CSV table of C-alpha atoms in Angstrom, one decimal:
chain,number,residue,atom,x,y,z
A,1,MET,CA,93.1,76.5,111.0
A,2,VAL,CA,95.2,73.9,109.3
A,3,ASP,CA,98.9,73.2,109.1
A,4,LYS,CA,101.2,70.9,107.2
A,5,GLY,CA,100.4,68.1,109.6
A,6,ASN,CA,96.6,68.7,109.3
A,7,GLU,CA,96.3,69.0,113.0
A,8,ALA,CA,95.8,72.0,115.2
A,9,LEU,CA,98.9,72.7,117.2
A,10,ASP,CA,97.2,74.8,119.8
A,11,PRO,CA,93.7,75.4,121.1
A,12,LEU,CA,93.1,78.6,119.1
A,13,PRO,CA,89.4,79.4,119.6
A,14,LEU,CA,88.7,80.0,115.9
A,15,ARG,CA,85.1,80.3,114.9
A,16,PHE,CA,85.8,79.0,111.5
A,17,THR,CA,88.6,76.8,110.2
A,18,SER,CA,89.3,75.8,106.7
A,19,LEU,CA,88.8,72.1,107.5
A,20,GLY,CA,85.8,72.7,109.6
A,21,ARG,CA,84.3,74.9,106.9
A,22,GLN,CA,84.7,72.2,104.2
A,23,ILE,CA,83.2,69.5,106.5
A,24,ALA,CA,80.3,71.8,107.4
A,25,GLU,CA,79.5,72.4,103.8
A,26,VAL,CA,79.4,68.8,102.7
A,27,PRO,CA,75.8,68.1,103.7
A,28,LEU,CA,74.7,71.2,101.9
A,29,ASP,CA,76.4,70.2,98.7
A,30,TRP,CA,74.8,66.7,98.3
A,31,ARG,CA,75.4,66.5,94.6
A,32,TYR,CA,79.1,65.6,95.0
A,33,PRO,CA,80.9,63.1,97.2
A,34,VAL,CA,83.5,64.8,99.3
A,35,SER,CA,86.4,63.6,97.2
A,36,LEU,CA,84.8,65.0,94.1
A,37,GLN,CA,84.3,68.6,95.2
A,38,PRO,CA,87.1,70.2,93.2
A,39,ALA,CA,87.7,73.9,94.0
A,40,GLU,CA,87.7,74.6,90.3
A,41,MET,CA,83.9,74.0,90.3
A,42,ASP,CA,83.7,77.5,91.8
A,43,PRO,CA,86.6,79.8,91.1
A,44,ASN,CA,85.9,81.8,94.2
A,45,ARG,CA,86.1,78.7,96.4
A,46,LEU,CA,89.5,78.6,98.1
A,47,ASP,CA,91.1,75.2,98.5
A,48,ILE,CA,93.2,76.0,101.6
A,49,VAL,CA,94.6,72.5,101.9
A,50,ARG,CA,96.0,72.6,98.4
A,51,VAL,CA,97.5,76.0,99.3
A,52,LEU,CA,99.3,74.4,102.2
A,53,GLN,CA,100.5,71.4,100.1
A,54,GLU,CA,101.8,73.5,97.2
A,55,THR,CA,103.4,76.5,99.0
A,56,PHE,CA,105.9,77.3,101.7
A,57,VAL,CA,103.2,78.2,104.1
A,58,ALA,CA,103.4,76.2,107.3
A,59,ARG,CA,100.0,77.1,108.8
A,60,ALA,CA,96.9,78.7,107.4
A,61,GLU,CA,93.6,80.1,108.5
A,62,HIS,CA,90.7,80.6,106.2
A,63,HIS,CA,87.9,82.8,107.5
A,64,PRO,CA,84.6,83.6,105.8
A,65,THR,CA,84.7,87.1,107.3
A,66,LEU,CA,87.3,89.1,109.2
A,67,PRO,CA,87.5,92.8,110.0
A,68,SER,CA,91.1,92.8,108.9
A,69,THR,CA,93.4,89.9,107.9
A,70,ASN,CA,96.4,91.9,109.1
A,71,ASP,CA,94.9,92.4,112.6
A,72,ARG,CA,94.1,88.7,112.8
A,73,ALA,CA,97.5,87.7,111.5
A,74,MET,CA,99.2,89.9,114.2
A,75,ARG,CA,97.1,88.3,116.9
A,76,ALA,CA,97.7,84.8,115.6
A,77,ALA,CA,101.5,85.5,115.4
A,78,ALA,CA,101.4,86.4,119.1
A,79,GLU,CA,99.4,83.3,120.0
A,80,ALA,CA,101.5,80.7,118.2
A,81,PRO,CA,104.9,82.4,117.4
A,82,GLU,CA,106.6,79.2,116.4
A,83,MET,CA,104.5,78.5,113.3
A,84,THR,CA,105.5,80.6,110.4
A,85,PRO,CA,105.0,81.3,107.6
A,86,LEU,CA,101.5,81.8,108.7
A,87,LEU,CA,98.7,82.6,106.1
A,88,VAL,CA,95.4,84.3,107.0
A,89,VAL,CA,92.9,84.5,104.3
A,90,ALA,CA,89.3,85.9,104.4
A,91,ASP,CA,86.6,85.7,101.8
A,92,ARG,CA,85.3,89.0,103.1
A,93,GLN,CA,87.1,91.8,104.9
A,94,THR,CA,84.9,94.3,106.6
A,95,ALA,CA,87.5,96.8,107.8
A,96,GLY,CA,90.6,96.3,105.7
A,97,ARG,CA,93.3,98.8,106.5
A,98,GLY,CA,95.5,101.1,104.4
A,99,ARG,CA,97.9,103.8,105.2
A,100,GLY,CA,96.6,106.3,107.8
A,101,THR,CA,92.9,106.6,107.7
A,102,HIS,CA,92.6,104.8,104.4
A,103,ARG,CA,90.5,101.7,104.2
A,104,TRP,CA,90.8,98.8,101.8
A,105,TRP,CA,87.4,97.9,100.3
A,106,THR,CA,86.9,94.2,99.8
A,107,GLY,CA,84.0,93.2,97.6
A,108,PRO,CA,82.7,89.6,97.3
A,109,GLY,CA,85.2,87.6,95.2
A,110,SER,CA,88.3,89.5,96.0
A,111,LEU,CA,91.4,88.1,97.5
A,112,ALA,CA,92.4,89.3,101.0
A,113,MET,CA,95.4,87.7,102.7
A,114,SER,CA,98.1,88.4,105.2
A,115,LEU,CA,101.3,86.5,105.5
A,116,VAL,CA,103.4,86.4,108.7
A,117,VAL,CA,107.0,85.8,108.0
A,118,ASP,CA,109.8,85.5,110.5
A,119,ALA,CA,112.8,87.7,110.4
A,120,GLY,CA,115.1,84.8,109.7
A,121,ARG,CA,113.4,84.0,106.4
A,122,LEU,CA,113.8,87.5,105.0
A,123,ALA,CA,117.1,89.0,104.1
A,124,ALA,CA,115.4,92.3,104.3
A,125,CYS,CA,114.4,91.9,107.9
A,126,ARG,CA,117.1,94.2,109.1
A,127,ARG,CA,115.0,97.2,110.1
A,128,ASP,CA,116.8,99.6,107.8
A,129,LEU,CA,116.2,97.3,104.9
A,130,SER,CA,112.6,96.1,105.7
A,131,PRO,CA,111.0,98.6,103.3
A,132,LEU,CA,112.3,96.3,100.5
A,133,VAL,CA,109.7,93.7,101.6
A,134,SER,CA,107.1,96.2,100.4
A,135,LEU,CA,108.6,96.3,96.9
A,136,ALA,CA,109.1,92.5,96.9
A,137,ALA,CA,105.4,92.1,97.6
A,138,ALA,CA,104.4,94.5,94.8
A,139,VAL,CA,106.7,92.7,92.3
A,140,ALA,CA,105.2,89.3,93.3
A,141,VAL,CA,101.7,90.6,92.8
A,142,VAL,CA,102.5,92.0,89.3
A,143,GLU,CA,104.2,88.7,88.3
A,144,THR,CA,101.1,86.8,89.5
A,145,VAL,CA,98.4,88.8,87.8
A,146,GLU,CA,100.1,90.0,84.6
A,147,PRO,CA,99.9,86.6,82.8
A,148,GLN,CA,96.2,86.6,83.6
A,149,LEU,CA,95.7,90.0,82.1
A,150,PRO,CA,97.0,89.8,78.5
A,151,GLY,CA,96.7,93.1,76.6
A,152,HIS,CA,96.6,95.2,79.8
A,153,ARG,CA,99.3,97.4,81.1
A,154,VAL,CA,100.2,96.2,84.6
A,155,GLY,CA,102.8,97.7,86.9
A,156,ILE,CA,103.7,99.5,90.1
A,157,TYR,CA,103.1,103.0,91.4
A,158,TRP,CA,105.7,103.6,94.1
A,159,PRO,CA,106.0,102.1,96.5
A,160,ASN,CA,103.6,99.2,96.2
A,161,ASP,CA,100.3,100.0,94.5
A,162,VAL,CA,99.7,97.5,91.7
A,163,VAL,CA,97.8,99.2,88.8
A,164,ALA,CA,96.3,97.9,85.6
A,165,ASP,CA,95.5,100.3,82.8
A,166,GLY,CA,96.0,103.2,85.2
A,167,LYS,CA,93.6,101.9,87.9
A,168,LYS,CA,94.4,100.3,91.2
A,169,LEU,CA,94.2,96.5,91.2
A,170,ALA,CA,96.0,95.6,94.4
A,171,GLY,CA,97.1,97.2,97.7
A,172,ILE,CA,99.8,96.2,100.1
A,173,LEU,CA,100.4,97.1,103.7
A,174,VAL,CA,103.3,95.7,105.6
A,175,GLU,CA,103.6,95.9,109.4
A,176,VAL,CA,106.7,95.0,111.3
A,177,LEU,CA,106.3,93.9,114.9
A,178,PRO,CA,108.8,94.9,117.6
A,179,ASN,CA,110.4,91.4,117.3
A,180,ALA,CA,111.0,92.2,113.6
A,181,ARG,CA,108.3,89.7,112.4
A,182,HIS,CA,106.7,90.9,109.2
A,183,VAL,CA,103.0,90.9,108.6
A,184,ILE,CA,102.4,91.3,104.8
A,185,GLY,CA,98.9,92.3,104.0
A,186,ILE,CA,97.8,92.0,100.3
A,187,GLY,CA,94.4,92.7,98.8
A,188,VAL,CA,93.9,91.9,95.1
A,189,ASN,CA,90.7,92.7,93.2
A,190,THR,CA,90.3,89.4,91.5
A,191,ASN,CA,86.7,88.2,91.0
A,192,ASN,CA,84.9,91.1,92.6
A,193,THR,CA,83.2,93.8,90.7
A,194,LEU,CA,83.0,97.5,91.5
A,195,ALA,CA,79.2,97.5,91.3
A,196,GLY,CA,79.0,97.7,95.1
A,197,ALA,CA,82.1,99.7,95.7
A,198,PRO,CA,82.1,103.2,97.2
A,199,ALA,CA,81.6,105.9,94.6
A,200,GLU,CA,85.2,107.3,95.0
A,201,LEU,CA,86.6,103.9,93.9
A,202,GLN,CA,84.6,103.6,90.7
A,203,GLY,CA,86.9,105.7,88.7
A,204,THR,CA,90.2,104.8,90.3
A,205,ALA,CA,90.0,101.0,90.9
A,206,THR,CA,89.6,98.0,88.7
A,207,THR,CA,89.4,94.2,89.0
A,208,MET,CA,90.7,91.2,87.1
A,209,ARG,CA,87.2,90.1,86.4
A,210,GLU,CA,86.2,93.5,85.0
A,211,LEU,CA,89.4,93.7,82.9
A,212,THR,CA,88.9,90.2,81.3
A,213,ALA,CA,85.2,89.5,81.7
A,214,ALA,CA,86.2,86.2,83.2
A,215,LEU,CA,86.5,84.6,86.6
A,216,HIS,CA,90.0,83.7,87.9
A,217,ASP,CA,90.6,80.7,90.1
A,218,GLN,CA,91.3,82.1,93.6
A,219,THR,CA,93.3,79.0,94.7
A,220,THR,CA,95.6,79.0,91.7
A,221,THR,CA,96.1,82.8,92.0
A,222,LEU,CA,97.0,82.5,95.7
A,223,ILE,CA,99.3,79.6,95.2
A,224,THR,CA,101.1,81.5,92.4
A,225,LEU,CA,101.3,84.6,94.5
A,226,LEU,CA,102.8,82.8,97.5
A,227,GLY,CA,105.4,81.2,95.2
A,228,LYS,CA,106.3,84.6,93.7
A,229,LEU,CA,106.6,86.0,97.2
A,230,LYS,CA,109.0,83.2,98.3
A,231,SER,CA,111.0,83.7,95.1
A,232,ALA,CA,111.2,87.5,95.7
A,233,PHE,CA,112.3,87.0,99.3
A,234,ASP,CA,114.9,84.4,98.4
A,235,ARG,CA,116.3,86.6,95.6
A,236,CYS,CA,116.4,89.5,98.1
A,237,ALA,CA,118.6,87.4,100.3
A,238,ALA,CA,121.1,86.7,97.6
A,239,GLU,CA,121.0,90.1,95.9
A,240,PRO,CA,119.3,92.9,97.9
A,241,ASP,CA,119.5,95.4,95.0
A,242,TRP,CA,117.5,93.1,92.7
A,243,ILE,CA,114.2,94.1,94.2
A,244,GLY,CA,114.7,97.8,93.6
A,245,ARG,CA,115.9,97.2,90.0
A,246,ARG,CA,112.9,94.8,89.3
A,247,ALA,CA,110.5,97.3,90.8
A,248,ASP,CA,112.0,100.1,88.7
A,249,ALA,CA,111.5,98.0,85.6
A,250,LEU,CA,107.8,97.6,86.6
A,251,CYS,CA,107.3,101.2,87.7
A,252,LEU,CA,104.8,103.0,85.5
A,253,GLN,CA,105.6,106.5,86.8
A,254,HIS,CA,108.8,107.2,84.8
A,255,GLY,CA,108.8,110.7,83.5
A,256,GLU,CA,105.6,111.7,85.2
A,257,THR,CA,105.5,114.9,87.2
A,258,LEU,CA,104.6,113.9,90.8
A,259,THR,CA,103.9,115.9,93.9
A,260,LEU,CA,104.8,114.3,97.2
A,261,ARG,CA,103.8,115.5,100.7
A,262,LEU,CA,106.4,114.6,103.3
A,263,GLY,CA,105.6,116.1,106.7
A,264,HIS,CA,105.5,119.8,106.3
A,265,ARG,CA,107.2,119.6,102.9
A,266,THR,CA,105.6,119.4,99.5
A,267,ILE,CA,107.9,118.4,96.7
A,268,THR,CA,107.2,118.4,93.0
A,269,GLY,CA,109.5,116.7,90.5
A,270,ARG,CA,109.8,114.5,87.5
A,271,CYS,CA,109.9,110.8,88.4
A,272,GLY,CA,113.2,109.2,87.7
A,273,GLY,CA,112.0,105.7,88.8
A,274,ILE,CA,112.9,103.6,91.7
A,275,ALA,CA,116.5,103.4,93.1
A,276,PRO,CA,118.1,100.0,93.9
A,277,ASP,CA,117.6,100.7,97.6
A,278,GLY,CA,113.8,101.2,96.9
A,279,ALA,CA,113.8,105.0,97.1
A,280,LEU,CA,111.5,107.1,94.8
A,281,LEU,CA,113.7,109.3,92.6
A,282,LEU,CA,112.4,112.8,91.8
A,283,ASP,CA,114.2,115.3,89.7
A,284,THR,CA,113.4,118.7,91.3
A,285,PRO,CA,114.7,122.2,90.7
A,286,GLN,CA,117.3,121.4,93.4
A,287,GLY,CA,118.5,118.3,91.6
A,288,ARG,CA,117.7,114.6,92.0
A,289,GLU,CA,116.3,113.7,95.4
A,290,SER,CA,115.5,110.3,97.0
A,291,PHE,CA,112.5,109.7,99.1
A,292,TYR,CA,111.6,106.8,101.3
A,293,SER,CA,108.2,107.9,102.5
A,294,GLY,CA,105.6,110.5,101.7
A,295,VAL,CA,102.1,110.6,100.2
A,296,PHE,CA,101.3,111.6,96.6
A,297,GLN,CA,99.1,114.6,96.0
A,298,ARG,CA,97.0,113.5,93.1
B,1,MET,CA,122.4,129.0,102.6
B,2,ALA,CA,121.4,128.1,99.0
B,3,GLY,CA,117.9,129.1,98.1
B,4,SER,CA,117.3,131.4,101.1
B,5,SER,CA,116.2,134.9,100.5
B,6,PRO,CA,118.2,137.6,102.2
B,7,LYS,CA,115.0,139.5,102.8
B,8,GLN,CA,113.5,136.7,104.8
B,9,ASP,CA,113.5,136.6,108.6
B,10,VAL,CA,116.1,134.0,109.5
B,11,PHE,CA,114.1,133.1,112.6
B,12,ASP,CA,111.1,132.1,110.5
B,13,VAL,CA,110.2,128.5,111.5
B,14,GLN,CA,109.9,127.4,107.9
B,15,GLU,CA,113.3,128.8,107.2
B,16,ILE,CA,114.8,127.0,110.2
B,17,ARG,CA,113.2,123.8,109.0
B,18,ARG,CA,114.7,124.2,105.5
B,19,LEU,CA,118.1,124.7,107.1
B,20,VAL,CA,117.7,121.6,109.1
B,21,GLU,CA,116.8,119.6,106.1
B,22,LEU,CA,119.8,120.9,104.2
B,23,MET,CA,122.0,120.0,107.1
B,24,GLN,CA,120.6,116.5,107.1
B,25,GLU,CA,120.9,116.3,103.3
B,26,TYR,CA,124.5,117.4,103.2
B,27,ASP,CA,125.5,115.9,106.6
B,28,LEU,CA,126.5,119.2,108.1
B,29,ASN,CA,127.0,119.3,111.8
B,30,GLU,CA,126.9,123.1,112.3
B,31,VAL,CA,125.5,126.2,110.5
B,32,ASP,CA,126.2,129.7,111.8
B,33,LEU,CA,124.3,132.5,109.9
B,34,ARG,CA,124.3,136.3,110.6
B,35,GLN,CA,122.0,138.9,109.2
B,36,GLY,CA,122.4,142.4,110.5
B,37,GLU,CA,122.0,142.3,114.3
B,38,THR,CA,120.5,138.8,114.3
B,39,ARG,CA,122.2,135.5,114.2
B,40,ILE,CA,121.2,131.8,114.0
B,41,GLN,CA,123.4,128.9,115.0
B,42,LEU,CA,122.3,125.4,114.4
B,43,ARG,CA,124.1,122.3,115.7
B,44,ARG,CA,123.3,118.8,114.8
B,45,GLY,CA,124.1,115.6,116.8
B,46,ARG,CA,127.6,115.4,118.3
B,47,PRO,CA,130.8,114.1,116.9
B,48,GLY,CA,131.2,110.3,116.9
B,49,ALA,CA,127.6,109.7,118.0
B,50,ALA,CA,126.8,106.0,117.7
B,51,ILE,CA,123.7,104.6,116.1
B,52,GLY,CA,121.2,103.1,118.4
B,53,ILE,CA,120.6,103.9,122.1
B,54,GLU,CA,123.2,105.9,123.8
B,55,GLY,CA,123.7,108.2,126.7
B,56,SER,CA,123.0,111.8,125.9
B,57,PRO,CA,124.7,114.0,128.5
B,58,ASN,CA,125.0,116.8,126.0
B,59,LEU,CA,121.5,116.7,124.5
B,60,LEU,CA,119.8,120.0,124.7
B,61,ALA,CA,116.8,119.4,122.5
B,62,PRO,CA,113.5,120.5,124.0
B,63,ALA,CA,110.4,118.3,124.2
B,64,SER,CA,108.1,118.4,121.1
B,65,THR,CA,110.6,120.0,118.8
B,66,SER,CA,110.1,119.2,115.2
B,67,ALA,CA,113.7,118.8,114.2
B,68,PRO,CA,116.6,116.9,115.6
B,69,PRO,CA,119.3,119.7,115.6
B,70,ASN,CA,119.7,121.9,118.6
B,71,VAL,CA,118.5,125.4,118.0
B,72,SER,CA,120.5,127.6,120.3
B,73,GLN,CA,118.8,130.8,119.2
B,74,PRO,CA,116.2,132.2,119.4
B,75,ALA,CA,114.5,129.4,121.5
B,76,ALA,CA,117.3,128.2,123.6
B,77,PRO,CA,116.1,125.2,125.7
B,78,ALA,CA,116.5,125.0,129.4
B,79,PRO,CA,119.8,123.2,130.2
B,80,GLN,CA,119.5,119.8,131.9
B,81,THR,CA,120.6,119.2,135.4
B,82,THR,CA,123.7,117.1,135.6
B,83,ALA,CA,121.9,114.3,137.3
B,84,GLU,CA,119.3,114.1,134.6
B,85,ALA,CA,121.9,114.2,131.8
B,86,ASP,CA,123.8,111.3,133.3
B,87,HIS,CA,120.8,109.1,133.2
B,88,ALA,CA,119.3,110.2,129.9
B,89,VAL,CA,119.4,107.9,126.9
B,90,LEU,CA,118.1,108.5,123.4
B,91,ILE,CA,115.9,106.2,121.4
B,92,ARG,CA,116.9,106.7,117.8
B,93,SER,CA,115.1,105.8,114.6
B,94,PRO,CA,116.6,102.6,113.1
B,95,MET,CA,115.7,103.7,109.6
B,96,VAL,CA,114.7,106.6,107.3
B,97,GLY,CA,111.0,107.2,107.1
B,98,THR,CA,108.1,109.0,108.6
B,99,PHE,CA,107.5,109.2,112.4
B,100,TYR,CA,104.1,108.3,113.7
B,101,ALA,CA,103.4,108.6,117.3
B,102,SER,CA,100.2,106.5,117.3
B,103,PRO,CA,99.1,103.3,115.4
B,104,ASP,CA,96.5,105.3,113.4
B,105,PRO,CA,95.3,108.9,113.3
B,106,ASP,CA,92.3,108.2,115.5
B,107,SER,CA,94.3,106.5,118.3
B,108,PRO,CA,96.2,108.1,121.2
B,109,PRO,CA,100.0,108.1,121.0
B,110,TYR,CA,101.9,104.9,122.0
B,111,VAL,CA,103.7,106.9,124.7
B,112,LYS,CA,103.8,110.5,126.0
B,113,VAL,CA,106.1,112.4,128.3
B,114,GLY,CA,105.9,111.0,131.8
B,115,ASP,CA,105.1,107.4,130.6
B,116,HIS,CA,107.2,104.5,131.9
B,117,VAL,CA,108.5,102.2,129.2
B,118,GLY,CA,110.2,98.8,129.2
B,119,PRO,CA,112.5,97.3,126.5
B,120,GLU,CA,109.7,95.8,124.6
B,121,THR,CA,107.3,98.7,124.8
B,122,THR,CA,106.4,100.0,121.4
B,123,VAL,CA,107.1,103.7,121.4
B,124,CYS,CA,106.2,104.7,117.8
B,125,ILE,CA,106.0,103.7,114.2
B,126,VAL,CA,108.5,104.6,111.5
B,127,GLU,CA,107.0,104.2,108.1
B,128,ALA,CA,109.0,103.8,104.9
B,129,MET,CA,107.6,102.6,101.6
B,130,LYS,CA,104.3,101.6,103.3
B,131,VAL,CA,106.1,99.4,105.7
B,132,PHE,CA,105.1,100.3,109.2
B,133,ASN,CA,107.8,99.4,111.7
B,134,GLN,CA,106.7,99.3,115.3
B,135,ILE,CA,109.8,100.5,117.2
B,136,PRO,CA,110.5,99.1,120.7
B,137,ALA,CA,112.0,101.2,123.4
B,138,GLU,CA,114.9,98.7,124.0
B,139,VAL,CA,115.4,100.5,127.3
B,140,SER,CA,113.6,101.0,130.6
B,141,GLY,CA,112.8,104.4,132.1
B,142,LYS,CA,110.5,107.4,131.8
B,143,ILE,CA,109.9,109.3,128.6
B,144,VAL,CA,111.1,112.8,129.2
B,145,ALA,CA,111.0,114.2,125.7
B,146,VAL,CA,109.4,113.5,122.4
B,147,LEU,CA,111.8,114.9,119.9
B,148,VAL,CA,109.9,114.6,116.6
B,149,GLU,CA,106.4,115.8,115.5
B,150,ASN,CA,103.9,113.3,114.4
B,151,GLY,CA,104.0,112.8,110.6
B,152,GLU,CA,107.4,114.3,110.2
B,153,PRO,CA,110.3,112.6,108.3
B,154,VAL,CA,113.2,111.1,110.3
B,155,GLU,CA,116.6,110.1,109.3
B,156,PHE,CA,118.6,106.9,110.1
B,157,GLY,CA,119.9,107.3,113.7
B,158,GLN,CA,117.9,110.4,114.4
B,159,PRO,CA,116.8,110.8,118.1
B,160,VAL,CA,113.1,110.4,118.5
B,161,PHE,CA,112.7,110.1,122.3
B,162,LYS,CA,114.7,110.9,125.4
B,163,VAL,CA,114.3,108.5,128.3
B,164,ASP,CA,115.4,109.0,131.9
B,165,THR,CA,116.6,105.6,133.0
B,166,ARG,CA,116.5,106.4,136.8
B,167,GLU,CA,112.8,105.9,136.9
């Protein structure tokens, strides 16, 4: 664990910390003096100190392996509630979560992070507006990865799946604690490949590495993503409708016929995009309807 | 109502559900339908109801009902005693979304009828746009009714639990 002051603020019993990990690795990497171990030597190597220096994050944890960054972030938020924004990153996630029973598969080289943000920092932290955080995160991810994927069609499937060339590139799961603190979990398929992925993902997912046949610097990608997230949150504070309009511009489902399951209802309609308040718009035989939740039947 | 077939049984659960959705969509407080010898009357909320937690002396919704409106026929719920009504408060959904009684499908519900809760007890999740809001009770007492089925949509301000504050 590190923070802006490079000192632990509490006795969290972490097995691994970013500073501890770097120090521990020095003797193994005898070819370079400590000061000459640039992260860019290995695009997958995360420079968590640089992340702290160059972003709005106040405190960070970098774990080699975690079951779920969101679970760890929620526990850390309870242990040291005064230090936010808190970033939790894992090189490997063994039980990443999605909606319901869905799991987020994290292969070696992917980016798995969770950000804990206090209600006061987010304009959308009123409970009735908190879903906008979901769109804000999706917009931030698209704006981060799109410049690294020239020639590829990158956008959003409502509410927050980030897709490239029709395949899922990133997933987002936001959990709001009873005190309105937001835990924003983001998984991006950066430098992983689908070689070891479950069979059901082979045709539906993609990675930046597979799209470009190149490795992407994890530290730079994470720093850019955190900057885009802050910009989106700040913009939301000044102009709440902006997130919905921006997400609508990035939505790739315009005009598609979609079927949504909502409780006992199943609704089929033509997608009219995303409303300024974040709702999915479907043109159904009964007219245009707005939806704030539901699961697509594909 | 629009879209309903006159040959259908008005007491069909799916038909009642559709009526409830239409009432919510068009913000109707009452629907009264007759078909031959049968009649269905649906009432929703009460005039001037505030958003948030409030006393609910007039609430007649039964436990485990799938919809917020009171269904007076054919399954009229048992009336509350006056003492219970005086101490009953509603926990309402603070947002539009989907109601989840448990943190994930494999876990037990956060609370069930008979459980005691405090103001900070998480009683459910309301999910909208893949944002999972843990909803605190914000009141102390005993859960006496769960008013929404797991996985069903809820509206802003819709009652989701009834709590007896005497216990």
